[in-house]
Structure formats: structure tokens, C-alpha cells
Amino acid sequence: GQLLIGNSTGNTLTKNILTAGSGVTITNGSGAITIATSGVPITSAPVTKVANFTVAATEVWIINNKSGSTCTATLPAPATNTGRVLYFQNYQDQFLVSASSNVVPRAGGAASTAILADEAGDTTTLVSDGTNWVVMQYTPNNVLLLE
């Protein structure tokens, strides 16, 4: 479970083990070293929701396709997901809200439940700050960009 690492002082080799960093696990064993990622994947395939839902540990890109009424999402606990990023998009003209008042609006202020307005095509990016989910980006579908 050790590697020979070059030492420029004296041009020698020293046996050493690998040390894990954030989001990485390393298992140093007899004659083997295993390196793996831990936590939430950085990317994943989009998932489409047609009813109220709980965000799964492996979900990153989430499409709200619930018709007829507001869609309620139970977001992961911010305290155990610091730095995690979630991307949401509306396929329906329905609000997407959090089951808890833990979403801080893009302009700041008190946390509320609002994630997406009732407009098909709206998108948003939420990032956990360890206390709440913070809206870092919001793009309305009907925005007019002027240069």
C-alpha cells in the first residue's frame, strides 16, 4: 500500500502512502491502492419529475414537468450538502417550491420556499451554503436581452 516517491534531495526514493483530499477516498492496502470519489457526482443525466418529489443523492439536473398544480421539492439538508449544486428547469407553467423555507432569493434576504416561477422554460441554479440553498442564477424564459 505504499508508493516510491522521488526525492530531489540526494536523488533518492522514499516509500509513502497516498492521502485523500476533499471528495476523494483512498484505501492503502497490502499490494494495492484504491482511489475513488465520494459524495455527489459533479454531473449526471437530467431527471424529469411529474409529481412532488425528494431530490435524490445522485440528482444534479432536475426538470419539473408536473402539470395542473404547484410542484413541491424536498431539497437535501443544506448542512450536510455544503457546496452542492442543483440545477432546475420548468417544462410546465407551474411553480416549483421547496417543502421548507430554505431557499434564499437571488437578491438576498430571508429564505423562503420559491425555486421557480410559474413559467415554462425558467431555469435556476441553487448552491448550499451550509444553512440554506442560495439562488445563484435565475433565467426566466421570457427575458429580453438588450445590448
Coordinates of C-alpha atoms in Angstrom, one line a residue:
G1 CA 0.0 0.0 0.0
Q2 CA 2.9 2.4 -0.5
L3 CA 4.4 4.1 -3.5
L4 CA 8.0 5.1 -4.2
I5 CA 8.2 8.9 -4.4
G6 CA 11.2 10.6 -5.9
N7 CA 13.2 12.9 -3.6
S8 CA 15.2 15.6 -5.3
T9 CA 17.5 16.0 -2.3
G10 CA 20.0 13.2 -2.7
N11 CA 18.1 11.8 -5.7
T12 CA 16.6 9.0 -3.6
L13 CA 13.3 7.2 -3.4
T14 CA 11.1 7.3 -0.3
K15 CA 8.2 4.9 0.4
N16 CA 5.0 6.8 1.2
I17 CA 1.2 6.4 1.2
L18 CA -1.4 8.5 -0.7
T19 CA -3.5 10.8 1.4
A20 CA -7.2 11.6 0.5
G21 CA -8.4 15.1 -0.3
S22 CA -11.9 16.5 -0.3
G23 CA -14.3 14.3 -2.2
V24 CA -11.8 11.5 -2.7
T25 CA -11.2 8.3 -0.7
I26 CA -8.0 6.3 -0.8
T27 CA -7.6 2.8 0.6
N28 CA -3.9 1.9 1.1
G29 CA -3.8 -1.9 1.3
S30 CA -1.2 -4.7 1.1
G31 CA 0.0 -4.6 -2.6
A32 CA -2.9 -2.3 -3.7
I33 CA -4.1 1.3 -3.6
T34 CA -7.7 2.1 -4.4
I35 CA -8.8 5.7 -5.3
A36 CA -12.5 6.6 -5.5
T37 CA -14.6 9.7 -5.5
S38 CA -17.2 10.2 -2.7
G39 CA -20.2 12.4 -2.4
V40 CA -22.5 13.8 -5.1
P41 CA -21.4 13.4 -8.7
I42 CA -20.4 16.6 -10.5
T43 CA -22.6 15.6 -13.4
S44 CA -25.5 13.3 -14.1
A45 CA -28.2 12.8 -16.6
P46 CA -31.3 15.0 -16.2
V47 CA -34.2 13.5 -14.3
T48 CA -37.8 14.6 -15.0
K49 CA -40.3 14.8 -12.2
V50 CA -44.1 14.7 -12.8
A51 CA -45.2 14.8 -9.1
N52 CA -43.9 16.3 -5.8
F53 CA -40.5 14.8 -5.1
T54 CA -37.5 14.5 -2.9
V55 CA -34.1 15.3 -4.5
A56 CA -32.0 12.1 -4.5
A57 CA -28.3 12.0 -3.5
T58 CA -27.2 11.5 -7.1
E59 CA -29.5 14.0 -8.8
V60 CA -28.0 17.2 -10.1
W61 CA -30.1 18.3 -13.1
I62 CA -33.9 18.2 -12.4
I63 CA -36.8 19.0 -14.7
N64 CA -40.2 19.9 -13.3
N65 CA -42.8 18.5 -15.6
K66 CA -45.7 18.3 -13.1
S67 CA -48.9 19.7 -14.6
G68 CA -52.0 21.1 -13.0
S69 CA -50.6 22.5 -9.8
T70 CA -47.5 23.7 -7.9
C71 CA -44.7 21.1 -7.6
T72 CA -43.1 20.7 -4.2
A73 CA -39.5 19.6 -3.9
T74 CA -37.9 18.3 -0.7
L75 CA -34.3 19.5 -1.0
P76 CA -31.4 17.8 0.7
A77 CA -30.4 19.2 4.1
P78 CA -28.1 22.2 3.4
A79 CA -26.0 21.5 6.5
T80 CA -24.7 18.2 5.1
N81 CA -24.5 19.4 1.5
T82 CA -22.4 22.5 1.7
G83 CA -21.2 23.5 -1.8
R84 CA -23.6 21.1 -3.6
V85 CA -25.1 22.5 -6.8
L86 CA -28.6 21.7 -8.1
Y87 CA -30.0 22.9 -11.4
F88 CA -33.8 23.1 -12.0
Q89 CA -35.8 23.7 -15.2
N90 CA -39.6 24.1 -15.7
Y91 CA -41.3 22.3 -18.5
Q92 CA -44.8 23.4 -17.2
D93 CA -46.3 26.7 -16.3
Q94 CA -46.3 25.7 -12.7
F95 CA -44.5 27.0 -9.6
L96 CA -41.6 24.9 -8.2
V97 CA -41.3 25.4 -4.4
S98 CA -39.2 23.9 -1.6
A99 CA -41.0 21.9 1.1
S100 CA -39.1 24.0 3.6
S101 CA -38.3 27.8 3.8
N102 CA -34.7 27.2 2.9
V103 CA -34.2 29.0 -0.4
V104 CA -32.5 32.4 -0.4
P105 CA -33.6 34.6 -3.3
R106 CA -31.1 35.8 -5.9
A107 CA -31.3 39.4 -4.4
G108 CA -30.7 38.0 -0.9
G109 CA -32.9 38.4 2.1
A110 CA -34.9 35.9 4.1
A111 CA -35.1 32.3 3.0
S112 CA -38.5 31.3 1.5
T113 CA -39.9 28.3 -0.5
A114 CA -39.7 29.8 -4.0
I115 CA -37.5 28.0 -6.5
L116 CA -39.0 28.6 -10.0
A117 CA -41.9 30.9 -11.1
D118 CA -44.9 29.5 -13.0
E119 CA -43.3 29.9 -16.4
A120 CA -42.2 27.0 -18.7
G121 CA -38.6 27.3 -19.7
D122 CA -37.4 29.1 -16.5
T123 CA -34.2 27.8 -15.0
T124 CA -32.3 28.3 -11.8
T125 CA -29.1 27.2 -10.0
L126 CA -29.1 26.6 -6.3
V127 CA -26.0 26.1 -4.1
S128 CA -26.0 25.1 -0.5
D129 CA -24.1 27.5 1.8
G130 CA -24.4 25.1 4.8
T131 CA -27.5 26.8 6.1
N132 CA -29.8 27.3 3.1
W133 CA -30.0 26.8 -0.6
V134 CA -28.9 30.1 -2.3
V135 CA -30.2 31.1 -5.8
M136 CA -27.0 31.8 -7.7
Q137 CA -28.5 32.1 -11.1
Y138 CA -32.1 32.5 -12.4
T139 CA -33.0 32.8 -16.1
P140 CA -36.6 33.5 -17.0
N141 CA -37.7 32.0 -20.3
N142 CA -39.4 35.3 -21.4
V143 CA -36.4 37.6 -20.8
L144 CA -35.5 40.2 -23.4
L145 CA -31.8 40.8 -23.6
L146 CA -30.6 44.2 -25.0
E147 CA -27.1 45.1 -25.9

